[in-house]
PDB file of C-alpha atoms and ligand atoms in Angstrom:
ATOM      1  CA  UNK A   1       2.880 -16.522  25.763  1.00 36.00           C
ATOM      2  CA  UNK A   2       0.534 -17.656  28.320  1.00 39.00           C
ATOM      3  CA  UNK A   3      -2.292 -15.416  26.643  1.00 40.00           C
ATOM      4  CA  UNK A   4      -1.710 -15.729  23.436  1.00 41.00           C
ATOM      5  CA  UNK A   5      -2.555 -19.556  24.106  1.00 41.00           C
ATOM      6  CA  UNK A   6      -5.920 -18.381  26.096  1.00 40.00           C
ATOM      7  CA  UNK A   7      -6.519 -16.664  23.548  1.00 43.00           C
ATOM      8  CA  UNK A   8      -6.084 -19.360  21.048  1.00 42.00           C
ATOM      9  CA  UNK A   9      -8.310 -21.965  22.986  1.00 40.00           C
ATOM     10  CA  UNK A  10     -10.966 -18.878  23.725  1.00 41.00           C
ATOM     11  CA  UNK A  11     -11.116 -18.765  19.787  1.00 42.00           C
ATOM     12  CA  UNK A  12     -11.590 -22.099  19.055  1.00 40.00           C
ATOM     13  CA  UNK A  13     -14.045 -22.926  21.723  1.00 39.00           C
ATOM     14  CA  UNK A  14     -15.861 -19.521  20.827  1.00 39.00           C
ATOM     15  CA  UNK A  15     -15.916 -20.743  16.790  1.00 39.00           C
ATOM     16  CA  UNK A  16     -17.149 -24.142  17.559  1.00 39.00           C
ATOM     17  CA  UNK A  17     -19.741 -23.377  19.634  1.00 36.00           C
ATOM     18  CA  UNK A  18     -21.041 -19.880  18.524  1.00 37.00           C
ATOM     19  CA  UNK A  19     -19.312 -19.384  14.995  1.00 36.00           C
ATOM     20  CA  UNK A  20     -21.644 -16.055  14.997  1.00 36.00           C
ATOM     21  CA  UNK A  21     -19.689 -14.583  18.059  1.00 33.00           C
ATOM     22  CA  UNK A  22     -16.408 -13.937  16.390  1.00 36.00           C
ATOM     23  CA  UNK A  23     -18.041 -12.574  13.075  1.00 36.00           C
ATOM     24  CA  UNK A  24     -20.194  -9.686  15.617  1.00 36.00           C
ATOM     25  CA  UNK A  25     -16.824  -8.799  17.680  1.00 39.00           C
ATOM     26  CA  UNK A  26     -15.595  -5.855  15.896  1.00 38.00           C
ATOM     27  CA  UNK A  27     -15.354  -2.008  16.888  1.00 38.00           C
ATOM     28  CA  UNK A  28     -12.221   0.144  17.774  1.00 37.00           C
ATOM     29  CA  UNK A  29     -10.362  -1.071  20.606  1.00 39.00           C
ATOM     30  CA  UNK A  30      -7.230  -2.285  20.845  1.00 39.00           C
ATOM     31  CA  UNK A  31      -6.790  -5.444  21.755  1.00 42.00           C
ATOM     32  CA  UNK A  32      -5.509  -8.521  19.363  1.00 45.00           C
ATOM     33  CA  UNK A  33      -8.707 -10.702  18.827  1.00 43.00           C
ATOM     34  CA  UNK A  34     -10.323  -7.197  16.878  1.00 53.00           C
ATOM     35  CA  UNK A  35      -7.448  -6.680  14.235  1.00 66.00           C
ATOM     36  CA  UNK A  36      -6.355 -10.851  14.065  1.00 59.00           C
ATOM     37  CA  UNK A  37      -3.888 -12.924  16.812  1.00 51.00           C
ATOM     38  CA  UNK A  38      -2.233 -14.785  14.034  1.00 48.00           C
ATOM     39  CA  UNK A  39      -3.571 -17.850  14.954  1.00 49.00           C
ATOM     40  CA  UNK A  40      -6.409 -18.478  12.684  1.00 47.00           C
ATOM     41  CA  UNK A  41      -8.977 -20.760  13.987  1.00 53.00           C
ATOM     42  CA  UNK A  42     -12.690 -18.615  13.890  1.00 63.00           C
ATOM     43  CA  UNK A  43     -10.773 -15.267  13.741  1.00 92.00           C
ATOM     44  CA  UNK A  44     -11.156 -12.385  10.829  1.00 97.00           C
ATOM     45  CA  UNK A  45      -7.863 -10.345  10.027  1.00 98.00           C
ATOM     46  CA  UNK A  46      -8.292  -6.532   9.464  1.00 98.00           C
ATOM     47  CA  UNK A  47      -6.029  -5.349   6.733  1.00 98.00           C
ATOM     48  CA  UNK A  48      -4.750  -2.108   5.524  1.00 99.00           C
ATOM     49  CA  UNK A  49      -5.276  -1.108   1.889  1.00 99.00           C
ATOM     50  CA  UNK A  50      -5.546   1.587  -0.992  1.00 98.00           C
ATOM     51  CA  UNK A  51      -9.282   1.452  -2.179  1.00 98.00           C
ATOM     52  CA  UNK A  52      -8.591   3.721  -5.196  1.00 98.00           C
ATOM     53  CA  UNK A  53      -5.267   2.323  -6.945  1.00 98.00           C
ATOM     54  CA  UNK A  54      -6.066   0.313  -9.525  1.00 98.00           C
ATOM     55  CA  UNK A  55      -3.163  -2.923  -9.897  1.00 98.00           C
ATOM     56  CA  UNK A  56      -2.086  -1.919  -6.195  1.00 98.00           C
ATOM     57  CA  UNK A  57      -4.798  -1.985  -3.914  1.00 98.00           C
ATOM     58  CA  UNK A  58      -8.729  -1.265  -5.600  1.00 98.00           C
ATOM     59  CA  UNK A  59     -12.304  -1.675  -3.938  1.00 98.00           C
ATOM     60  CA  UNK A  60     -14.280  -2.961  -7.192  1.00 98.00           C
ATOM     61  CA  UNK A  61     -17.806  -1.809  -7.619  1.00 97.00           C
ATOM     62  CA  UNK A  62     -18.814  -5.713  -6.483  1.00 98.00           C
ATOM     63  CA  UNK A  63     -17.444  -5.064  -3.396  1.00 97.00           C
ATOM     64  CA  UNK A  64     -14.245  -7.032  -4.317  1.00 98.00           C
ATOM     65  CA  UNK A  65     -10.483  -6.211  -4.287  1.00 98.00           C
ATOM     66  CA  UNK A  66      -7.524  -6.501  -6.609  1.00 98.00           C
ATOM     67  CA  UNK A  67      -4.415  -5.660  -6.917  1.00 98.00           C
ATOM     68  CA  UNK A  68      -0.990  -6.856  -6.179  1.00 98.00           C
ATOM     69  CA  UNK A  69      -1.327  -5.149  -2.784  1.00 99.00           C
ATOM     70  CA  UNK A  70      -4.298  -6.865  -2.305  1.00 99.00           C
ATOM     71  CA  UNK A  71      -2.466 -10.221  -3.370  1.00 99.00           C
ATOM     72  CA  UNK A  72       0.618  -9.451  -0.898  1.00 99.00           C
ATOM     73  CA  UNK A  73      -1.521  -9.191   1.948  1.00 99.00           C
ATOM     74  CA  UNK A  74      -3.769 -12.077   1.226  1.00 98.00           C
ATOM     75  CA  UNK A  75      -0.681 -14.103   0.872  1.00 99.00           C
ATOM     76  CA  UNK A  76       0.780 -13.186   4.218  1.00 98.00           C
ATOM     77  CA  UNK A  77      -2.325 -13.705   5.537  1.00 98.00           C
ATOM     78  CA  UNK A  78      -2.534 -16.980   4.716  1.00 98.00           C
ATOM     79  CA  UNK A  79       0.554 -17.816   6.043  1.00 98.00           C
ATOM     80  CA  UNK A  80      -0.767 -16.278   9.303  1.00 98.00           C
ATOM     81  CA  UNK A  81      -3.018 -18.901   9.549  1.00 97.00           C
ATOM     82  CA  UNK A  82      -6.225 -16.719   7.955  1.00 98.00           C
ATOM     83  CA  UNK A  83      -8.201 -17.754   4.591  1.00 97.00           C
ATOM     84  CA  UNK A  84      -9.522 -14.965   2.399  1.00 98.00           C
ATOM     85  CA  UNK A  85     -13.005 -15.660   3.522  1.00 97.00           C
ATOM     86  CA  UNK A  86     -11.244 -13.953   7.295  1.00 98.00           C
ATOM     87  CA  UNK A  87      -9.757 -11.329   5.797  1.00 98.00           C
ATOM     88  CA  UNK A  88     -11.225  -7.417   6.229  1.00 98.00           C
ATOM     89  CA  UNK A  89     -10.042  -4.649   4.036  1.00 98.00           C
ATOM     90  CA  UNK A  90      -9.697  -1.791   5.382  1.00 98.00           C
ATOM     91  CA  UNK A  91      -9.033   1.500   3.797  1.00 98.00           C
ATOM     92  CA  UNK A  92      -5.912   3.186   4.946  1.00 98.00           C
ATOM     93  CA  UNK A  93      -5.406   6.620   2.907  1.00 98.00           C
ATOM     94  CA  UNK A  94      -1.759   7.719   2.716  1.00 98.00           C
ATOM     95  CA  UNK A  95      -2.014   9.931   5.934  1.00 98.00           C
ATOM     96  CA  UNK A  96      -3.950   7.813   8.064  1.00 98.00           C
ATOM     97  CA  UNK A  97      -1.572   4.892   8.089  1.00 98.00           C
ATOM     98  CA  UNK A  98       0.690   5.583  11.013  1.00 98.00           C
ATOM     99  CA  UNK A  99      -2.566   6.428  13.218  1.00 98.00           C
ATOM    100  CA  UNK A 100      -4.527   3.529  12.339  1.00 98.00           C
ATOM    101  CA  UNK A 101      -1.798   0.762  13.209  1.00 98.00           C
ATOM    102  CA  UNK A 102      -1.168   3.068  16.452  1.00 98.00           C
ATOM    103  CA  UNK A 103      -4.558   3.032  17.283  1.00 98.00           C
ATOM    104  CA  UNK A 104      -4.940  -1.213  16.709  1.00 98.00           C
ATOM    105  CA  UNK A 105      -7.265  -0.407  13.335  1.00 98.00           C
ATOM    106  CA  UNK A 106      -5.394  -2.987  11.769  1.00 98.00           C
ATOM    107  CA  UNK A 107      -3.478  -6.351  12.249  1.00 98.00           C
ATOM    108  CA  UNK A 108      -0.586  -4.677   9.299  1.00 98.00           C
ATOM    109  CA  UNK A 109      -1.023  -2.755   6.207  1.00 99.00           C
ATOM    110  CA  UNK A 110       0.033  -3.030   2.733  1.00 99.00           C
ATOM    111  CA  UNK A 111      -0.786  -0.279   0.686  1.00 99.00           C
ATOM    112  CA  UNK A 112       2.267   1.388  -1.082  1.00 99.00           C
ATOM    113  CA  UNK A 113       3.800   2.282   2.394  1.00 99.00           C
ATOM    114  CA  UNK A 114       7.100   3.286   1.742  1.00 99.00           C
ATOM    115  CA  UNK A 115       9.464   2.222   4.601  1.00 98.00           C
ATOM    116  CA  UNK A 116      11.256   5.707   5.347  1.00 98.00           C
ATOM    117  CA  UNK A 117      13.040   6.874   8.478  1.00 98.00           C
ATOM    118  CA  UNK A 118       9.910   9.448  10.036  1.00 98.00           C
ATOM    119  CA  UNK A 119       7.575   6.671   9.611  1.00 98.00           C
ATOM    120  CA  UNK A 120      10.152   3.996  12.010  1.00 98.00           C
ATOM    121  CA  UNK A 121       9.471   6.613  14.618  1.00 98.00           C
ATOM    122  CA  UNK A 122       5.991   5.667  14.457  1.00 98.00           C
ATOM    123  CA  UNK A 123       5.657   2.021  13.138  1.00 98.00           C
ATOM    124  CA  UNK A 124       7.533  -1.177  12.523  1.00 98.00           C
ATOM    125  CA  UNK A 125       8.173  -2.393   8.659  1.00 99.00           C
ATOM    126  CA  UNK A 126       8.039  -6.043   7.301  1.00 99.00           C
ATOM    127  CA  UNK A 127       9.993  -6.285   3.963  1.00 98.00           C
ATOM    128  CA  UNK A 128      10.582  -4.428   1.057  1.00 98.00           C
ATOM    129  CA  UNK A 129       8.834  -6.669  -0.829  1.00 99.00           C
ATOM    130  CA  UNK A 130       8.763  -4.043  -4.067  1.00 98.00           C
ATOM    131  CA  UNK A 131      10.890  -0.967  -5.402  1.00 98.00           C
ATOM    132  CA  UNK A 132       8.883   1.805  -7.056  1.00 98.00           C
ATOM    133  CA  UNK A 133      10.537   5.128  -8.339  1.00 98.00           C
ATOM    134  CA  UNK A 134       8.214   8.303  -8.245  1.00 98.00           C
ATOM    135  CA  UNK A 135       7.383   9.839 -11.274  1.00 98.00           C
ATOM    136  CA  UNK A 136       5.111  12.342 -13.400  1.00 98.00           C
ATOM    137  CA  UNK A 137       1.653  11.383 -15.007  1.00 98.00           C
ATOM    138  CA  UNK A 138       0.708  14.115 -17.711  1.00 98.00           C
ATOM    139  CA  UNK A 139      -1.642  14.892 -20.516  1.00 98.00           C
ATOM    140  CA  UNK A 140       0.196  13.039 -24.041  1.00 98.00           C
ATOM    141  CA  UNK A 141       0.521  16.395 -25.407  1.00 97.00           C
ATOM    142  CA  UNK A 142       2.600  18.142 -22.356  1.00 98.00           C
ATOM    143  CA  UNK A 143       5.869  19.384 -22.699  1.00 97.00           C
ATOM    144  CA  UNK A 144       6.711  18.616 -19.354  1.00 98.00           C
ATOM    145  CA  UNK A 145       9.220  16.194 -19.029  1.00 97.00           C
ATOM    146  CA  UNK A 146      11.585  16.698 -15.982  1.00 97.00           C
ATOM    147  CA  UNK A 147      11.138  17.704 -11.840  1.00 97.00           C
ATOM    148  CA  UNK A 148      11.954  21.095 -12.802  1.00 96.00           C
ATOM    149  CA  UNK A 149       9.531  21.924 -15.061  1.00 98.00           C
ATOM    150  CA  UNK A 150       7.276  21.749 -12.624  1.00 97.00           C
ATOM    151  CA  UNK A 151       8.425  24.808 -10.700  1.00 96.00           C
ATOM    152  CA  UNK A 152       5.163  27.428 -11.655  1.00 97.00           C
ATOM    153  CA  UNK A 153       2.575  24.438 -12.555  1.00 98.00           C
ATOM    154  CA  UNK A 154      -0.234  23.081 -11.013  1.00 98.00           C
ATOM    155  CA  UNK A 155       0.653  19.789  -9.461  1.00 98.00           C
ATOM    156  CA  UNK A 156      -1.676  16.833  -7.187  1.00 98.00           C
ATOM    157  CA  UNK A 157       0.024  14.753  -5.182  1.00 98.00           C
ATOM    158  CA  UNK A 158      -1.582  13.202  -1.868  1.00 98.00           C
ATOM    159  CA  UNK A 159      -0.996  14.603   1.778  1.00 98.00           C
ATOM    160  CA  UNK A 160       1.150  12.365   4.048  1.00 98.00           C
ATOM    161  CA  UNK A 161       3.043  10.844   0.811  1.00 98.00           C
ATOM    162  CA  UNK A 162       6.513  10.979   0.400  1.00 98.00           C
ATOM    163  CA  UNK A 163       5.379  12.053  -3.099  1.00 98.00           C
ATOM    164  CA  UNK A 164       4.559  15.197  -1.862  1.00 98.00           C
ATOM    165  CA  UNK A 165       7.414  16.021   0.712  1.00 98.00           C
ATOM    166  CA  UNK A 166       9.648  14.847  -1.874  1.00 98.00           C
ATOM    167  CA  UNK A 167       8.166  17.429  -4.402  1.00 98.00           C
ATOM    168  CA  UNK A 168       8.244  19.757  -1.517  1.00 97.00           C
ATOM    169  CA  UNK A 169      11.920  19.245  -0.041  1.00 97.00           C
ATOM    170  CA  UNK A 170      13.237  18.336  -3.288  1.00 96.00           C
ATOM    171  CA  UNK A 171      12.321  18.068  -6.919  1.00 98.00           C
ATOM    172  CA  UNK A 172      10.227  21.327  -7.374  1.00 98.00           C
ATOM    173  CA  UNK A 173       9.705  23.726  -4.448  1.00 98.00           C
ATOM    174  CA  UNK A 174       8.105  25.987  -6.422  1.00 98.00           C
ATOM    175  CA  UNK A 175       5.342  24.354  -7.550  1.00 98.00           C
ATOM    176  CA  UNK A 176       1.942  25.126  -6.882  1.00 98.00           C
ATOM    177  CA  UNK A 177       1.169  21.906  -5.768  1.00 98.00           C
ATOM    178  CA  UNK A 178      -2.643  20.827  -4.539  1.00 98.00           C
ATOM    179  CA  UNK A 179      -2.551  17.760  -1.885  1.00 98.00           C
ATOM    180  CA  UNK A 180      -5.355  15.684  -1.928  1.00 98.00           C
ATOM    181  CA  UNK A 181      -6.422  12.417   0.274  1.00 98.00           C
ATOM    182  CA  UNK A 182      -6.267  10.030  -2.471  1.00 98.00           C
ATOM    183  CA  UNK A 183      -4.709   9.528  -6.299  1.00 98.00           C
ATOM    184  CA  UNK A 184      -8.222   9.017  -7.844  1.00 98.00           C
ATOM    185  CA  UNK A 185      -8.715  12.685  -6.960  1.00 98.00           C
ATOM    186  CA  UNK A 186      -5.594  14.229  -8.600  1.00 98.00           C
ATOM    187  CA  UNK A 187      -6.401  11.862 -11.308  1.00 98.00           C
ATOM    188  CA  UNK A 188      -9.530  13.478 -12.012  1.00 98.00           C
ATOM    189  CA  UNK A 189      -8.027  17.192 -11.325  1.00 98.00           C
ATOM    190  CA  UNK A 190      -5.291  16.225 -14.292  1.00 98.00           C
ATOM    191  CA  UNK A 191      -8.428  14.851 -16.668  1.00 98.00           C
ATOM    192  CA  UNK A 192     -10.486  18.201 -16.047  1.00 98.00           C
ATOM    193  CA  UNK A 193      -7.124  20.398 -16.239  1.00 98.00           C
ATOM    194  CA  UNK A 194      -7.355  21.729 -12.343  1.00 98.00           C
ATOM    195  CA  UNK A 195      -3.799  20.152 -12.629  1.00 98.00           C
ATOM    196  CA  UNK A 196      -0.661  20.271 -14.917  1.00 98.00           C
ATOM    197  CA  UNK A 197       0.849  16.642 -13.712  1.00 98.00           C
ATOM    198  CA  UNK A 198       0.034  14.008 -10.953  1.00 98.00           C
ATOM    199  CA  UNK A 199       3.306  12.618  -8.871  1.00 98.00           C
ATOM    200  CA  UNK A 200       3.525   9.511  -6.947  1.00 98.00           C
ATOM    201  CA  UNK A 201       5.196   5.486  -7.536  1.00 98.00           C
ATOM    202  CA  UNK A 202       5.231   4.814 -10.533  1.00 98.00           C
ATOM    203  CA  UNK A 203       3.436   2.094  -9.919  1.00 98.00           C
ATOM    204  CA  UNK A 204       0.786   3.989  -9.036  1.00 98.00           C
ATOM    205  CA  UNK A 205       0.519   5.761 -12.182  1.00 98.00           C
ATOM    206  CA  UNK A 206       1.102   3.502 -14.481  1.00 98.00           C
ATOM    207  CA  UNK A 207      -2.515   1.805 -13.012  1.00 98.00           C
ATOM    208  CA  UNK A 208      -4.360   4.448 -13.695  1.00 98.00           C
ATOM    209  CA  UNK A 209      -2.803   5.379 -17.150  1.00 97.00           C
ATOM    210  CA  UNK A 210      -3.624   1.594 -18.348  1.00 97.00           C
ATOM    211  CA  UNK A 211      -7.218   2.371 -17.053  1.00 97.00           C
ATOM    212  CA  UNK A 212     -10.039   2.476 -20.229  1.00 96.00           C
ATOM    213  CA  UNK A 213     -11.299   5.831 -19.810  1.00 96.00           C
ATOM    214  CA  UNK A 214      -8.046   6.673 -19.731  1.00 96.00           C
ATOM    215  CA  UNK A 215      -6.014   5.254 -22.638  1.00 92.00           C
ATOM    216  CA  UNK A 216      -4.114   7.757 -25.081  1.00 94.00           C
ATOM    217  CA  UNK A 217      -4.976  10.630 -22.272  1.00 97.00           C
ATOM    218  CA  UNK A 218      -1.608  10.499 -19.953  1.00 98.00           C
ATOM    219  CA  UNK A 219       2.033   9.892 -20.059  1.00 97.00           C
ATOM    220  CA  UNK A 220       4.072   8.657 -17.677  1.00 98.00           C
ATOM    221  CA  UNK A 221       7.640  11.324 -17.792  1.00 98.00           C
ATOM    222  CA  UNK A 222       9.866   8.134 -17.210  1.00 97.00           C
ATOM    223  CA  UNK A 223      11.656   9.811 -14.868  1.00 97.00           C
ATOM    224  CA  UNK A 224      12.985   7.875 -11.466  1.00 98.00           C
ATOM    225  CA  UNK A 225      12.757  10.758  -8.899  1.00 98.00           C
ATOM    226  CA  UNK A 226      12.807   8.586  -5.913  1.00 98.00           C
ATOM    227  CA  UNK A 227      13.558   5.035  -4.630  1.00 98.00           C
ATOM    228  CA  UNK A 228      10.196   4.081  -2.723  1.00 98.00           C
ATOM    229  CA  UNK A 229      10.549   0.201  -0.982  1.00 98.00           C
ATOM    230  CA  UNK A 230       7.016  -0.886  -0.200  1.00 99.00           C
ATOM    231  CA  UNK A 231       7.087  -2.414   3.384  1.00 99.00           C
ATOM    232  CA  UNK A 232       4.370  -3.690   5.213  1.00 98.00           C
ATOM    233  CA  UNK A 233       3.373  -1.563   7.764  1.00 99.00           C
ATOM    234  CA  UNK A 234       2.712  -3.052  11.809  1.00 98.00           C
ATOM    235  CA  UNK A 235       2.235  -1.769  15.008  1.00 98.00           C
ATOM    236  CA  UNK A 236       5.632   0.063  16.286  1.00 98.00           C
ATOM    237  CA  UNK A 237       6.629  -2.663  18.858  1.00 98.00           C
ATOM    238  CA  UNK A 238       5.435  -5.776  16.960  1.00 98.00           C
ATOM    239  CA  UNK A 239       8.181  -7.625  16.109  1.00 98.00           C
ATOM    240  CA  UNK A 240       6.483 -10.952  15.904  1.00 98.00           C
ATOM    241  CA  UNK A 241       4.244 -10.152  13.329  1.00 98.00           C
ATOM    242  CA  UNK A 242       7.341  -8.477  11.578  1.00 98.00           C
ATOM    243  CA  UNK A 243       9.262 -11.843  11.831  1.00 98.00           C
ATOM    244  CA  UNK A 244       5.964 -13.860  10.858  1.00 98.00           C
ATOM    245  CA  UNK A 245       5.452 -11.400   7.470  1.00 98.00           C
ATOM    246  CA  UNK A 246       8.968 -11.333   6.805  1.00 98.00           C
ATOM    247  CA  UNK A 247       8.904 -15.362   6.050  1.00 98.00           C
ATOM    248  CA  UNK A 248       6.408 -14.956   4.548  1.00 98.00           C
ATOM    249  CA  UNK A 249       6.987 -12.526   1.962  1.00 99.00           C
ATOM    250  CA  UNK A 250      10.244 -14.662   1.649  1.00 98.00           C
ATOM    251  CA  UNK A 251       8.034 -17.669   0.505  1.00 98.00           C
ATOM    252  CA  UNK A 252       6.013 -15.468  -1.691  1.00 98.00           C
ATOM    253  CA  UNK A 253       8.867 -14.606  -3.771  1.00 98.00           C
ATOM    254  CA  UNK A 254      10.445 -18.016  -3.576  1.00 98.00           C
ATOM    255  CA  UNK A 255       7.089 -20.293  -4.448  1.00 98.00           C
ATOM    256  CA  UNK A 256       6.739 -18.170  -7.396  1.00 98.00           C
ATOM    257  CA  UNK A 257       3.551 -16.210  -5.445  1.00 98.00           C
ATOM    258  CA  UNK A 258       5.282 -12.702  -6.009  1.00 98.00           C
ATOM    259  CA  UNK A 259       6.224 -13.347  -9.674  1.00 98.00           C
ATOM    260  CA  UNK A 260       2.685 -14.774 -10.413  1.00 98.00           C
ATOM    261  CA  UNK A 261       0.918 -11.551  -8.513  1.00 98.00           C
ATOM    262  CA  UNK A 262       3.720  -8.868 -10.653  1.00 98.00           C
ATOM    263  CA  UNK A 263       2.235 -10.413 -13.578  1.00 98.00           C
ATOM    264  CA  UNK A 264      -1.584 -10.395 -13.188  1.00 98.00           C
ATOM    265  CA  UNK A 265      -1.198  -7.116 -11.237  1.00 98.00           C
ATOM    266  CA  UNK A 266       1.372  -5.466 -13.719  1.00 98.00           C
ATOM    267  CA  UNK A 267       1.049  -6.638 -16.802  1.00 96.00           C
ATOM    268  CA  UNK A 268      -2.088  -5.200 -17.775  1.00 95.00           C
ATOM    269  CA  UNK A 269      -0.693  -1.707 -17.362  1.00 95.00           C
ATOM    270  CA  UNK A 270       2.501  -2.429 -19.106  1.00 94.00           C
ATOM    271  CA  UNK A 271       4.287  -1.481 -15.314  1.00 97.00           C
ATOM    272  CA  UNK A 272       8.216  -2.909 -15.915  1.00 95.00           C
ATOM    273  CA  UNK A 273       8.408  -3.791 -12.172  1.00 97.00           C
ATOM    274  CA  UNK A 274      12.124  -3.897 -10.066  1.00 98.00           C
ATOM    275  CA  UNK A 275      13.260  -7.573  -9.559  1.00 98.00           C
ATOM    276  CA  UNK A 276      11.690  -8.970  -5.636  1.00 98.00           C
ATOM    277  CA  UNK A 277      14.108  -6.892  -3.309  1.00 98.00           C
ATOM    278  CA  UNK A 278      15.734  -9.026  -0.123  1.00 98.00           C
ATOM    279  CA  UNK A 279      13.997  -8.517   2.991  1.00 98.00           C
ATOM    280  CA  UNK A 280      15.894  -5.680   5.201  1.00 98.00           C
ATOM    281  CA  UNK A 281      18.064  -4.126   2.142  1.00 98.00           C
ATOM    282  CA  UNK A 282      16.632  -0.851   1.673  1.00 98.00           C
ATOM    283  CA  UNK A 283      17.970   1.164  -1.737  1.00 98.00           C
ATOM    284  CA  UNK A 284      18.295   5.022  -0.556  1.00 96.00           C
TER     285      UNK A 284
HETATM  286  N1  LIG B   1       4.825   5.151  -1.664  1.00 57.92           N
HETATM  287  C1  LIG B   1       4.590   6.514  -1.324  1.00 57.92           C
HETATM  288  C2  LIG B   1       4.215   6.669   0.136  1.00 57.92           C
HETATM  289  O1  LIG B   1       4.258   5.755   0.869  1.00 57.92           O
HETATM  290  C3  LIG B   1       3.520   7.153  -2.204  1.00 57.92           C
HETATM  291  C4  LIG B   1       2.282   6.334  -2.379  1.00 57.92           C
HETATM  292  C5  LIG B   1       1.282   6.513  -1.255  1.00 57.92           C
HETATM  293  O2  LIG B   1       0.937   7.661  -0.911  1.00 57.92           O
HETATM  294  O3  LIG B   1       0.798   5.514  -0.771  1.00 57.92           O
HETATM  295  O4  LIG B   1       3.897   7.733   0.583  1.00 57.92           O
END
């Protein structure tokens, strides 16, 4: 406790006197002032999020992001005491989450991180604060319409997804399936025909479907082949930042915040969301 307080006097001195000082202190080590304390004051946040998923976490050609992602962790953010003019995105691809909140990258991450029992081992989950279901993405004219059918085709999901080990484990074994690092990727492989279907959230999917180059290309199969909750993703160990997000997710959905963000983010692609889940109850 005594630190954190140092720290928080430290800070304020440092931003009133040299506001430049905070704004140069960046770099890879692992300390609390690099990836946010949670108490504001001339401190930046780093922040863990998709670049390439359009309506869940997207790095616009302006150099701006959207996405209700984007909006979750700019909200919790906030009520850790940072604006958005303090906040740093940071790109966290499927498999590098559990590394970069291990290795301090990030103050938390919010970027379709499914809360699952191999990833406890390894981090520490705020939330859910959304239910997706994975699904299939395919050409309109494909006949293929269930897990199964997948069994002999040429899939893309993304390595360290559940998407993939559930594909693996689970809904199609036999499938020839191509992991890449990101959706964007397999998105392309399904446009040139490298791929026979794309699986991951169907939230996920349903963003890239609504997408203008895309329109009349894909299908979404419909299908509800998993239950994914969306945590937010801390350092294993961190239960005060767990607490602090928890509330404030909590908020979000009770101010109207989450509803508000479901729309903008959702509603262009047509994505029927889950009602706001309860923080802590987990659907298996
Ligand atoms: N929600 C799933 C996961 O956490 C798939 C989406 C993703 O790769 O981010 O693995």
């Amino acid at each position: 406790m005594f630190t954190m307080k140092l720290r928080k006097v430290t800070a304020a001195a440092a931003a009133a006197l040299v506001l430049s000082l905070t704004a140069t202190a960046c770099g890879g080590d692992d300390n609390d002032s690099d990836t946010g304390s949670g108490s504001g004051g001339g401190d930046k946040i780093k922040i863990g999020i998709k670049y390439d998923q359009p309506g869940l976490g997207l790095k616009k050609p302006d150099g701006s992001f959207s996405g209700f992602d984007v909006d979750v962790a700019t909200y919790v953010a906030k009520e850790l005491g940072y604006k958005p003019d303090q906040i740093e995105f940071v790109e966290t691809k499927s498999a590098d989450r559990e590394n970069a909140l291990a290795r301090g990258d990030v103050k938390f991450i919010a970027a379709t991180y499914s809360i699952n029992d191999e990833r406890k081992q390894k981090v520490d989950f705020a939330g859910p604060y959304l239910l997706a279901h994975q699904d299939l993405l395919v050409k309109t004219d494909s006949d293929i319409a269930k897990g199964t059918d997948l069994n002999g085709k040429n899939l893309c999901s993304v390595t360290g997804s559940t998407s993939a080990q559930n594909v693996k484990n689970d809904i199609a074994p036999k499938a020839n399936l191509k992991e890449y690092s990101g959706y964007s990727e397999c998105i392309a492989a399904l446009q040139s025909g490298t791929v026979d279907a794309v699986t991951t959230d169907d939230s996920i999917l349903a963003g890239f479907a609504a997408q203008s180059q895309y329109k009349g290309k894909f299908k979404l199969a419909g299908l509800k082949l998993s239950n994914e909750n969306y945590g937010i993703g801390v350092k294993k160990g961190d239960t005060a930042t767990v607490d602090k997000i928890n509330k404030a997710l909590e908020k979000m959905v009770s101010d109207g915040s989450w509803d508000k963000a479901v729309k903008d983010n959702f509603g262009p692609a047509n994505y029927k969301n889950e009602p706001a889940p309860k923080i802590g109850d987990i659907v298996q």
